[in-house]
PDB file of N, CA and C in Angstrom:
ATOM      1  N   PRO A   1     -10.613  -4.687 -10.640  1.00  0.00           N
ATOM      2  CA  PRO A   1     -10.251  -4.567  -9.231  1.00  0.00           C
ATOM      3  C   PRO A   1     -10.511  -5.868  -8.474  1.00  0.00           C
ATOM      4  N   SER A   2      -9.715  -6.112  -7.478  1.00  0.00           N
ATOM      5  CA  SER A   2      -9.855  -7.319  -6.661  1.00  0.00           C
ATOM      6  C   SER A   2     -11.120  -7.285  -5.821  1.00  0.00           C
ATOM      7  N   HIS A   3     -11.641  -8.477  -5.561  1.00  0.00           N
ATOM      8  CA  HIS A   3     -12.762  -8.613  -4.636  1.00  0.00           C
ATOM      9  C   HIS A   3     -12.264  -9.072  -3.270  1.00  0.00           C
ATOM     10  N   ARG A   4     -11.067  -9.695  -3.241  1.00  0.00           N
ATOM     11  CA  ARG A   4     -10.450 -10.158  -2.001  1.00  0.00           C
ATOM     12  C   ARG A   4      -8.948  -9.938  -2.119  1.00  0.00           C
ATOM     13  N   GLU A   5      -8.331  -9.630  -1.002  1.00  0.00           N
ATOM     14  CA  GLU A   5      -6.879  -9.467  -0.990  1.00  0.00           C
ATOM     15  C   GLU A   5      -6.407  -9.631   0.446  1.00  0.00           C
ATOM     16  N   GLY A   6      -5.514 -10.598   0.656  1.00  0.00           N
ATOM     17  CA  GLY A   6      -5.014 -10.828   2.005  1.00  0.00           C
ATOM     18  C   GLY A   6      -4.054  -9.757   2.464  1.00  0.00           C
ATOM     19  N   PHE A   7      -3.068  -9.458   1.644  1.00  0.00           N
ATOM     20  CA  PHE A   7      -2.077  -8.453   2.033  1.00  0.00           C
ATOM     21  C   PHE A   7      -1.793  -7.481   0.901  1.00  0.00           C
ATOM     22  N   GLY A   8      -1.368  -7.940  -0.221  1.00  0.00           N
ATOM     23  CA  GLY A   8      -1.059  -7.054  -1.335  1.00  0.00           C
ATOM     24  C   GLY A   8       0.426  -6.789  -1.492  1.00  0.00           C
ATOM     25  N   VAL A   9       1.191  -7.854  -1.667  1.00  0.00           N
ATOM     26  CA  VAL A   9       2.641  -7.725  -1.806  1.00  0.00           C
ATOM     27  C   VAL A   9       2.999  -6.803  -2.968  1.00  0.00           C
ATOM     28  N   SER A  10       2.336  -6.950  -4.097  1.00  0.00           N
ATOM     29  CA  SER A  10       2.676  -6.109  -5.252  1.00  0.00           C
ATOM     30  C   SER A  10       2.393  -4.638  -4.950  1.00  0.00           C
ATOM     31  N   CYS A  11       1.380  -4.356  -4.163  1.00  0.00           N
ATOM     32  CA  CYS A  11       1.101  -2.964  -3.781  1.00  0.00           C
ATOM     33  C   CYS A  11       2.196  -2.433  -2.863  1.00  0.00           C
ATOM     34  N   ALA A  12       2.630  -3.235  -1.903  1.00  0.00           N
ATOM     35  CA  ALA A  12       3.708  -2.817  -1.005  1.00  0.00           C
ATOM     36  C   ALA A  12       4.995  -2.576  -1.792  1.00  0.00           C
ATOM     37  N   GLU A  13       5.269  -3.433  -2.767  1.00  0.00           N
ATOM     38  CA  GLU A  13       6.459  -3.252  -3.602  1.00  0.00           C
ATOM     39  C   GLU A  13       6.364  -1.968  -4.414  1.00  0.00           C
ATOM     40  N   ALA A  14       5.209  -1.705  -4.996  1.00  0.00           N
ATOM     41  CA  ALA A  14       5.024  -0.472  -5.770  1.00  0.00           C
ATOM     42  C   ALA A  14       5.221   0.745  -4.876  1.00  0.00           C
ATOM     43  N   MET A  15       4.677   0.686  -3.673  1.00  0.00           N
ATOM     44  CA  MET A  15       4.837   1.796  -2.735  1.00  0.00           C
ATOM     45  C   MET A  15       6.311   2.020  -2.413  1.00  0.00           C
ATOM     46  N   ALA A  16       7.045   0.938  -2.175  1.00  0.00           N
ATOM     47  CA  ALA A  16       8.467   1.059  -1.851  1.00  0.00           C
ATOM     48  C   ALA A  16       9.241   1.729  -2.980  1.00  0.00           C
ATOM     49  N   TYR A  17       8.793   1.543  -4.198  1.00  0.00           N
ATOM     50  CA  TYR A  17       9.432   2.167  -5.356  1.00  0.00           C
ATOM     51  C   TYR A  17       8.874   3.551  -5.664  1.00  0.00           C
ATOM     52  N   GLY A  18       8.046   4.074  -4.766  1.00  0.00           N
ATOM     53  CA  GLY A  18       7.567   5.442  -4.924  1.00  0.00           C
ATOM     54  C   GLY A  18       6.423   5.603  -5.897  1.00  0.00           C
ATOM     55  N   ARG A  19       5.627   4.568  -6.032  1.00  0.00           N
ATOM     56  CA  ARG A  19       4.482   4.638  -6.940  1.00  0.00           C
ATOM     57  C   ARG A  19       3.195   4.712  -6.134  1.00  0.00           C
ATOM     58  N   PRO A  20       2.303   5.620  -6.481  1.00  0.00           N
ATOM     59  CA  PRO A  20       1.001   5.630  -5.813  1.00  0.00           C
ATOM     60  C   PRO A  20       0.221   4.393  -6.241  1.00  0.00           C
ATOM     61  N   VAL A  21      -0.543   3.855  -5.335  1.00  0.00           N
ATOM     62  CA  VAL A  21      -1.284   2.624  -5.602  1.00  0.00           C
ATOM     63  C   VAL A  21      -2.745   2.947  -5.873  1.00  0.00           C
ATOM     64  N   VAL A  22      -3.288   2.328  -6.892  1.00  0.00           N
ATOM     65  CA  VAL A  22      -4.730   2.356  -7.140  1.00  0.00           C
ATOM     66  C   VAL A  22      -5.194   0.926  -6.928  1.00  0.00           C
ATOM     67  N   ALA A  23      -6.058   0.740  -5.931  1.00  0.00           N
ATOM     68  CA  ALA A  23      -6.443  -0.617  -5.546  1.00  0.00           C
ATOM     69  C   ALA A  23      -7.884  -0.655  -5.066  1.00  0.00           C
ATOM     70  N   SER A  24      -8.407  -1.859  -5.008  1.00  0.00           N
ATOM     71  CA  SER A  24      -9.744  -2.067  -4.454  1.00  0.00           C
ATOM     72  C   SER A  24      -9.711  -1.885  -2.940  1.00  0.00           C
ATOM     73  N   ALA A  25     -10.759  -1.342  -2.399  1.00  0.00           N
ATOM     74  CA  ALA A  25     -10.880  -1.133  -0.955  1.00  0.00           C
ATOM     75  C   ALA A  25     -11.349  -2.432  -0.303  1.00  0.00           C
ATOM     76  N   VAL A  26     -10.442  -3.399  -0.224  1.00  0.00           N
ATOM     77  CA  VAL A  26     -10.765  -4.709   0.343  1.00  0.00           C
ATOM     78  C   VAL A  26      -9.605  -5.221   1.188  1.00  0.00           C
ATOM     79  N   GLY A  27      -9.927  -6.072   2.136  1.00  0.00           N
ATOM     80  CA  GLY A  27      -8.944  -6.822   2.896  1.00  0.00           C
ATOM     81  C   GLY A  27      -7.765  -6.019   3.397  1.00  0.00           C
ATOM     82  N   GLY A  28      -6.582  -6.603   3.235  1.00  0.00           N
ATOM     83  CA  GLY A  28      -5.355  -5.989   3.708  1.00  0.00           C
ATOM     84  C   GLY A  28      -4.993  -4.689   3.022  1.00  0.00           C
ATOM     85  N   LEU A  29      -5.565  -4.449   1.859  1.00  0.00           N
ATOM     86  CA  LEU A  29      -5.268  -3.199   1.156  1.00  0.00           C
ATOM     87  C   LEU A  29      -5.799  -1.992   1.917  1.00  0.00           C
ATOM     88  N   LEU A  30      -6.849  -2.190   2.711  1.00  0.00           N
ATOM     89  CA  LEU A  30      -7.383  -1.102   3.528  1.00  0.00           C
ATOM     90  C   LEU A  30      -6.378  -0.664   4.588  1.00  0.00           C
ATOM     91  N   ASP A  31      -5.550  -1.597   5.064  1.00  0.00           N
ATOM     92  CA  ASP A  31      -4.519  -1.270   6.043  1.00  0.00           C
ATOM     93  C   ASP A  31      -3.246  -0.768   5.382  1.00  0.00           C
ATOM     94  N   LEU A  32      -3.037  -1.140   4.155  1.00  0.00           N
ATOM     95  CA  LEU A  32      -1.797  -0.811   3.460  1.00  0.00           C
ATOM     96  C   LEU A  32      -1.846   0.545   2.774  1.00  0.00           C
ATOM     97  N   VAL A  33      -2.922   0.828   2.079  1.00  0.00           N
ATOM     98  CA  VAL A  33      -3.035   2.049   1.274  1.00  0.00           C
ATOM     99  C   VAL A  33      -3.868   3.082   2.027  1.00  0.00           C
ATOM    100  N   ALA A  34      -3.286   4.245   2.260  1.00  0.00           N
ATOM    101  CA  ALA A  34      -4.024   5.354   2.870  1.00  0.00           C
ATOM    102  C   ALA A  34      -4.671   6.145   1.736  1.00  0.00           C
ATOM    103  N   ASP A  35      -5.984   6.033   1.630  1.00  0.00           N
ATOM    104  CA  ASP A  35      -6.714   6.663   0.525  1.00  0.00           C
ATOM    105  C   ASP A  35      -6.448   8.162   0.486  1.00  0.00           C
ATOM    106  N   GLU A  36      -6.113   8.643  -0.696  1.00  0.00           N
ATOM    107  CA  GLU A  36      -5.814  10.052  -0.967  1.00  0.00           C
ATOM    108  C   GLU A  36      -4.463  10.496  -0.408  1.00  0.00           C
ATOM    109  N   GLU A  37      -3.708   9.585   0.223  1.00  0.00           N
ATOM    110  CA  GLU A  37      -2.383   9.922   0.746  1.00  0.00           C
ATOM    111  C   GLU A  37      -1.289   9.129   0.045  1.00  0.00           C
ATOM    112  N   THR A  38      -1.411   7.798   0.078  1.00  0.00           N
ATOM    113  CA  THR A  38      -0.406   6.948  -0.571  1.00  0.00           C
ATOM    114  C   THR A  38      -0.951   6.287  -1.827  1.00  0.00           C
ATOM    115  N   GLY A  39      -2.203   6.562  -2.118  1.00  0.00           N
ATOM    116  CA  GLY A  39      -2.845   5.997  -3.301  1.00  0.00           C
ATOM    117  C   GLY A  39      -4.328   6.268  -3.280  1.00  0.00           C
ATOM    118  N   LEU A  40      -5.025   5.577  -4.146  1.00  0.00           N
ATOM    119  CA  LEU A  40      -6.473   5.737  -4.249  1.00  0.00           C
ATOM    120  C   LEU A  40      -7.132   4.374  -4.119  1.00  0.00           C
ATOM    121  N   LEU A  41      -8.137   4.304  -3.273  1.00  0.00           N
ATOM    122  CA  LEU A  41      -8.908   3.075  -3.101  1.00  0.00           C
ATOM    123  C   LEU A  41     -10.244   3.223  -3.800  1.00  0.00           C
ATOM    124  N   VAL A  42     -10.630   2.177  -4.510  1.00  0.00           N
ATOM    125  CA  VAL A  42     -11.895   2.194  -5.248  1.00  0.00           C
ATOM    126  C   VAL A  42     -12.756   1.020  -4.796  1.00  0.00           C
ATOM    127  N   PRO A  43     -14.067   1.137  -4.949  1.00  0.00           N
ATOM    128  CA  PRO A  43     -14.939   0.021  -4.578  1.00  0.00           C
ATOM    129  C   PRO A  43     -14.619  -1.218  -5.421  1.00  0.00           C
ATOM    130  N   PRO A  44     -14.619  -2.391  -4.790  1.00  0.00           N
ATOM    131  CA  PRO A  44     -14.329  -3.608  -5.553  1.00  0.00           C
ATOM    132  C   PRO A  44     -15.353  -3.826  -6.657  1.00  0.00           C
ATOM    133  N   GLY A  45     -14.845  -4.176  -7.823  1.00  0.00           N
ATOM    134  CA  GLY A  45     -15.714  -4.465  -8.961  1.00  0.00           C
ATOM    135  C   GLY A  45     -16.211  -3.250  -9.711  1.00  0.00           C
ATOM    136  N   ASP A  46     -15.822  -2.062  -9.287  1.00  0.00           N
ATOM    137  CA  ASP A  46     -16.297  -0.831  -9.928  1.00  0.00           C
ATOM    138  C   ASP A  46     -15.283  -0.379 -10.978  1.00  0.00           C
ATOM    139  N   ASP A  47     -15.460  -0.866 -12.195  1.00  0.00           N
ATOM    140  CA  ASP A  47     -14.519  -0.558 -13.275  1.00  0.00           C
ATOM    141  C   ASP A  47     -14.456   0.932 -13.581  1.00  0.00           C
ATOM    142  N   SER A  48     -15.574   1.624 -13.477  1.00  0.00           N
ATOM    143  CA  SER A  48     -15.596   3.067 -13.745  1.00  0.00           C
ATOM    144  C   SER A  48     -14.775   3.826 -12.715  1.00  0.00           C
ATOM    145  N   ALA A  49     -14.914   3.454 -11.444  1.00  0.00           N
ATOM    146  CA  ALA A  49     -14.134   4.111 -10.394  1.00  0.00           C
ATOM    147  C   ALA A  49     -12.648   3.837 -10.582  1.00  0.00           C
ATOM    148  N   LEU A  50     -12.312   2.627 -10.998  1.00  0.00           N
ATOM    149  CA  LEU A  50     -10.920   2.286 -11.266  1.00  0.00           C
ATOM    150  C   LEU A  50     -10.373   3.148 -12.393  1.00  0.00           C
ATOM    151  N   ALA A  51     -11.114   3.249 -13.475  1.00  0.00           N
ATOM    152  CA  ALA A  51     -10.683   4.069 -14.614  1.00  0.00           C
ATOM    153  C   ALA A  51     -10.552   5.530 -14.202  1.00  0.00           C
ATOM    154  N   ASP A  52     -11.495   6.023 -13.418  1.00  0.00           N
ATOM    155  CA  ASP A  52     -11.446   7.415 -12.964  1.00  0.00           C
ATOM    156  C   ASP A  52     -10.218   7.671 -12.095  1.00  0.00           C
ATOM    157  N   ALA A  53      -9.899   6.733 -11.203  1.00  0.00           N
ATOM    158  CA  ALA A  53      -8.742   6.897 -10.327  1.00  0.00           C
ATOM    159  C   ALA A  53      -7.443   6.896 -11.130  1.00  0.00           C
ATOM    160  N   LEU A  54      -7.327   5.977 -12.073  1.00  0.00           N
ATOM    161  CA  LEU A  54      -6.128   5.928 -12.915  1.00  0.00           C
ATOM    162  C   LEU A  54      -5.991   7.200 -13.743  1.00  0.00           C
ATOM    163  N   THR A  55      -7.105   7.664 -14.293  1.00  0.00           N
ATOM    164  CA  THR A  55      -7.091   8.890 -15.093  1.00  0.00           C
ATOM    165  C   THR A  55      -6.720  10.087 -14.236  1.00  0.00           C
ATOM    166  N   ALA A  56      -7.252  10.143 -13.023  1.00  0.00           N
ATOM    167  CA  ALA A  56      -6.960  11.269 -12.134  1.00  0.00           C
ATOM    168  C   ALA A  56      -5.465  11.382 -11.865  1.00  0.00           C
ATOM    169  N   LEU A  57      -4.806  10.264 -11.625  1.00  0.00           N
ATOM    170  CA  LEU A  57      -3.365  10.309 -11.372  1.00  0.00           C
ATOM    171  C   LEU A  57      -2.576  10.573 -12.647  1.00  0.00           C
ATOM    172  N   ALA A  58      -3.034  10.040 -13.762  1.00  0.00           N
ATOM    173  CA  ALA A  58      -2.346  10.288 -15.035  1.00  0.00           C
ATOM    174  C   ALA A  58      -2.447  11.757 -15.432  1.00  0.00           C
ATOM    175  N   ASP A  59      -3.558  12.382 -15.093  1.00  0.00           N
ATOM    176  CA  ASP A  59      -3.775  13.783 -15.463  1.00  0.00           C
ATOM    177  C   ASP A  59      -3.143  14.774 -14.493  1.00  0.00           C
ATOM    178  N   ASP A  60      -2.726  14.329 -13.326  1.00  0.00           N
ATOM    179  CA  ASP A  60      -2.165  15.229 -12.314  1.00  0.00           C
ATOM    180  C   ASP A  60      -0.856  14.646 -11.799  1.00  0.00           C
ATOM    181  N   SER A  61       0.214  14.892 -12.545  1.00  0.00           N
ATOM    182  CA  SER A  61       1.498  14.278 -12.208  1.00  0.00           C
ATOM    183  C   SER A  61       2.031  14.764 -10.864  1.00  0.00           C
ATOM    184  N   ALA A  62       1.744  16.006 -10.489  1.00  0.00           N
ATOM    185  CA  ALA A  62       2.206  16.501  -9.189  1.00  0.00           C
ATOM    186  C   ALA A  62       1.542  15.714  -8.057  1.00  0.00           C
ATOM    187  N   ARG A  63       0.261  15.461  -8.195  1.00  0.00           N
ATOM    188  CA  ARG A  63      -0.466  14.671  -7.198  1.00  0.00           C
ATOM    189  C   ARG A  63       0.085  13.251  -7.146  1.00  0.00           C
ATOM    190  N   ALA A  64       0.322  12.665  -8.306  1.00  0.00           N
ATOM    191  CA  ALA A  64       0.859  11.306  -8.361  1.00  0.00           C
ATOM    192  C   ALA A  64       2.242  11.245  -7.714  1.00  0.00           C
ATOM    193  N   ARG A  65       3.089  12.241  -7.981  1.00  0.00           N
ATOM    194  CA  ARG A  65       4.425  12.263  -7.374  1.00  0.00           C
ATOM    195  C   ARG A  65       4.340  12.413  -5.859  1.00  0.00           C
ATOM    196  N   ALA A  66       3.453  13.279  -5.389  1.00  0.00           N
ATOM    197  CA  ALA A  66       3.305  13.476  -3.946  1.00  0.00           C
ATOM    198  C   ALA A  66       2.815  12.196  -3.268  1.00  0.00           C
ATOM    199  N   MET A  67       1.837  11.543  -3.884  1.00  0.00           N
ATOM    200  CA  MET A  67       1.346  10.281  -3.327  1.00  0.00           C
ATOM    201  C   MET A  67       2.437   9.216  -3.373  1.00  0.00           C
ATOM    202  N   GLY A  68       3.204   9.201  -4.452  1.00  0.00           N
ATOM    203  CA  GLY A  68       4.291   8.236  -4.571  1.00  0.00           C
ATOM    204  C   GLY A  68       5.355   8.440  -3.509  1.00  0.00           C
ATOM    205  N   ALA A  69       5.691   9.690  -3.228  1.00  0.00           N
ATOM    206  CA  ALA A  69       6.676   9.982  -2.182  1.00  0.00           C
ATOM    207  C   ALA A  69       6.149   9.546  -0.817  1.00  0.00           C
ATOM    208  N   ALA A  70       4.877   9.818  -0.558  1.00  0.00           N
ATOM    209  CA  ALA A  70       4.267   9.396   0.709  1.00  0.00           C
ATOM    210  C   ALA A  70       4.206   7.874   0.794  1.00  0.00           C
ATOM    211  N   ALA A  71       3.914   7.233  -0.324  1.00  0.00           N
ATOM    212  CA  ALA A  71       3.848   5.769  -0.361  1.00  0.00           C
ATOM    213  C   ALA A  71       5.211   5.163  -0.060  1.00  0.00           C
ATOM    214  N   SER A  72       6.249   5.722  -0.656  1.00  0.00           N
ATOM    215  CA  SER A  72       7.599   5.220  -0.431  1.00  0.00           C
ATOM    216  C   SER A  72       7.995   5.367   1.033  1.00  0.00           C
ATOM    217  N   ALA A  73       7.741   6.531   1.601  1.00  0.00           N
ATOM    218  CA  ALA A  73       8.079   6.761   3.007  1.00  0.00           C
ATOM    219  C   ALA A  73       7.337   5.781   3.913  1.00  0.00           C
ATOM    220  N   GLU A  74       6.069   5.559   3.633  1.00  0.00           N
ATOM    221  CA  GLU A  74       5.261   4.633   4.436  1.00  0.00           C
ATOM    222  C   GLU A  74       5.776   3.203   4.312  1.00  0.00           C
ATOM    223  N   ALA A  75       6.042   2.768   3.095  1.00  0.00           N
ATOM    224  CA  ALA A  75       6.519   1.398   2.882  1.00  0.00           C
ATOM    225  C   ALA A  75       7.878   1.180   3.536  1.00  0.00           C
ATOM    226  N   LEU A  76       8.767   2.140   3.390  1.00  0.00           N
ATOM    227  CA  LEU A  76      10.098   1.984   3.974  1.00  0.00           C
ATOM    228  C   LEU A  76      10.035   2.009   5.497  1.00  0.00           C
ATOM    229  N   ALA A  77       9.110   2.781   6.059  1.00  0.00           N
ATOM    230  CA  ALA A  77       8.959   2.811   7.515  1.00  0.00           C
ATOM    231  C   ALA A  77       8.371   1.501   8.040  1.00  0.00           C
ATOM    232  N   ARG A  78       7.409   0.960   7.327  1.00  0.00           N
ATOM    233  CA  ARG A  78       6.716  -0.244   7.799  1.00  0.00           C
ATOM    234  C   ARG A  78       7.442  -1.539   7.472  1.00  0.00           C
ATOM    235  N   PHE A  79       8.194  -1.552   6.365  1.00  0.00           N
ATOM    236  CA  PHE A  79       8.747  -2.817   5.887  1.00  0.00           C
ATOM    237  C   PHE A  79      10.255  -2.791   5.689  1.00  0.00           C
ATOM    238  N   SER A  80      10.961  -1.922   6.400  1.00  0.00           N
ATOM    239  CA  SER A  80      12.415  -1.884   6.254  1.00  0.00           C
ATOM    240  C   SER A  80      13.005  -3.198   6.767  1.00  0.00           C
ATOM    241  N   PRO A  81      14.148  -3.591   6.235  1.00  0.00           N
ATOM    242  CA  PRO A  81      14.780  -4.822   6.724  1.00  0.00           C
ATOM    243  C   PRO A  81      15.032  -4.774   8.233  1.00  0.00           C
ATOM    244  N   GLU A  82      15.422  -3.609   8.733  1.00  0.00           N
ATOM    245  CA  GLU A  82      15.690  -3.477  10.163  1.00  0.00           C
ATOM    246  C   GLU A  82      14.425  -3.742  10.989  1.00  0.00           C
ATOM    247  N   ARG A  83      13.328  -3.158  10.559  1.00  0.00           N
ATOM    248  CA  ARG A  83      12.076  -3.353  11.292  1.00  0.00           C
ATOM    249  C   ARG A  83      11.616  -4.806  11.202  1.00  0.00           C
ATOM    250  N   MET A  84      11.715  -5.386  10.019  1.00  0.00           N
ATOM    251  CA  MET A  84      11.296  -6.779   9.868  1.00  0.00           C
ATOM    252  C   MET A  84      12.134  -7.697  10.761  1.00  0.00           C
ATOM    253  N   CYS A  85      13.447  -7.481  10.797  1.00  0.00           N
ATOM    254  CA  CYS A  85      14.321  -8.302  11.654  1.00  0.00           C
ATOM    255  C   CYS A  85      13.962  -8.111  13.121  1.00  0.00           C
ATOM    256  N   ARG A  86      13.732  -6.864  13.529  1.00  0.00           N
ATOM    257  CA  ARG A  86      13.372  -6.584  14.916  1.00  0.00           C
ATOM    258  C   ARG A  86      12.062  -7.290  15.294  1.00  0.00           C
ATOM    259  N   GLU A  87      11.083  -7.237  14.412  1.00  0.00           N
ATOM    260  CA  GLU A  87       9.800  -7.876  14.711  1.00  0.00           C
ATOM    261  C   GLU A  87       9.918  -9.397  14.759  1.00  0.00           C
ATOM    262  N   ILE A  88      10.745  -9.968  13.888  1.00  0.00           N
ATOM    263  CA  ILE A  88      10.970 -11.421  13.924  1.00  0.00           C
ATOM    264  C   ILE A  88      11.684 -11.809  15.216  1.00  0.00           C
ATOM    265  N   GLU A  89      12.676 -11.003  15.619  1.00  0.00           N
ATOM    266  CA  GLU A  89      13.374 -11.270  16.876  1.00  0.00           C
ATOM    267  C   GLU A  89      12.411 -11.217  18.057  1.00  0.00           C
ATOM    268  N   GLU A  90      11.481 -10.259  18.044  1.00  0.00           N
ATOM    269  CA  GLU A  90      10.499 -10.149  19.124  1.00  0.00           C
ATOM    270  C   GLU A  90       9.578 -11.367  19.161  1.00  0.00           C
ATOM    271  N   ILE A  91       9.197 -11.849  18.003  1.00  0.00           N
ATOM    272  CA  ILE A  91       8.354 -13.047  17.940  1.00  0.00           C
ATOM    273  C   ILE A  91       9.111 -14.247  18.500  1.00  0.00           C
ATOM    274  N   HIS A  92      10.370 -14.399  18.081  1.00  0.00           N
ATOM    275  CA  HIS A  92      11.177 -15.520  18.572  1.00  0.00           C
ATOM    276  C   HIS A  92      11.393 -15.414  20.075  1.00  0.00           C
ATOM    277  N   ALA A  93      11.699 -14.219  20.564  1.00  0.00           N
ATOM    278  CA  ALA A  93      11.925 -14.031  22.000  1.00  0.00           C
ATOM    279  C   ALA A  93      10.664 -14.377  22.786  1.00  0.00           C
ATOM    280  N   GLY A  94       9.518 -13.966  22.274  1.00  0.00           N
ATOM    281  CA  GLY A  94       8.256 -14.290  22.938  1.00  0.00           C
ATOM    282  C   GLY A  94       7.999 -15.787  22.965  1.00  0.00           C
ATOM    283  N   ALA A  95       8.295 -16.450  21.864  1.00  0.00           N
ATOM    284  CA  ALA A  95       8.081 -17.897  21.791  1.00  0.00           C
ATOM    285  C   ALA A  95       9.039 -18.642  22.719  1.00  0.00           C
ATOM    286  N   LEU A  96      10.289 -18.173  22.802  1.00  0.00           N
ATOM    287  CA  LEU A  96      11.281 -18.837  23.649  1.00  0.00           C
ATOM    288  C   LEU A  96      11.020 -18.613  25.132  1.00  0.00           C
ATOM    289  N   SER A  97      10.347 -17.533  25.471  1.00  0.00           N
ATOM    290  CA  SER A  97      10.096 -17.240  26.885  1.00  0.00           C
ATOM    291  C   SER A  97       8.927 -18.034  27.451  1.00  0.00           C
ATOM    292  N   ARG A  98       8.232 -18.752  26.620  1.00  0.00           N
ATOM    293  CA  ARG A  98       7.070 -19.539  27.090  1.00  0.00           C
ATOM    294  C   ARG A  98       7.482 -20.848  27.677  1.00  0.00           C
TER     295      ARG A  98
END
């Protein structure tokens, strides 16, 4: 598990593809992954917790599918091309108005 993470692009990509994320509870991952909803967060450096989280999802496919569906919905809502373009336009408009 990571000890530091600024954002977690690979986690966001996995979420967009409907995969539940198992990640360290650090940095930007705390804002990206909703523990027990879109994935599982484990303490950084805790290999046993990581193994337990992976096993839990492997052993409960219904839970993994539900988390994956929630992850996909969250990623598509937060990172859709339309939203990204709108937010970039807002940044540009703010900069131009100064």
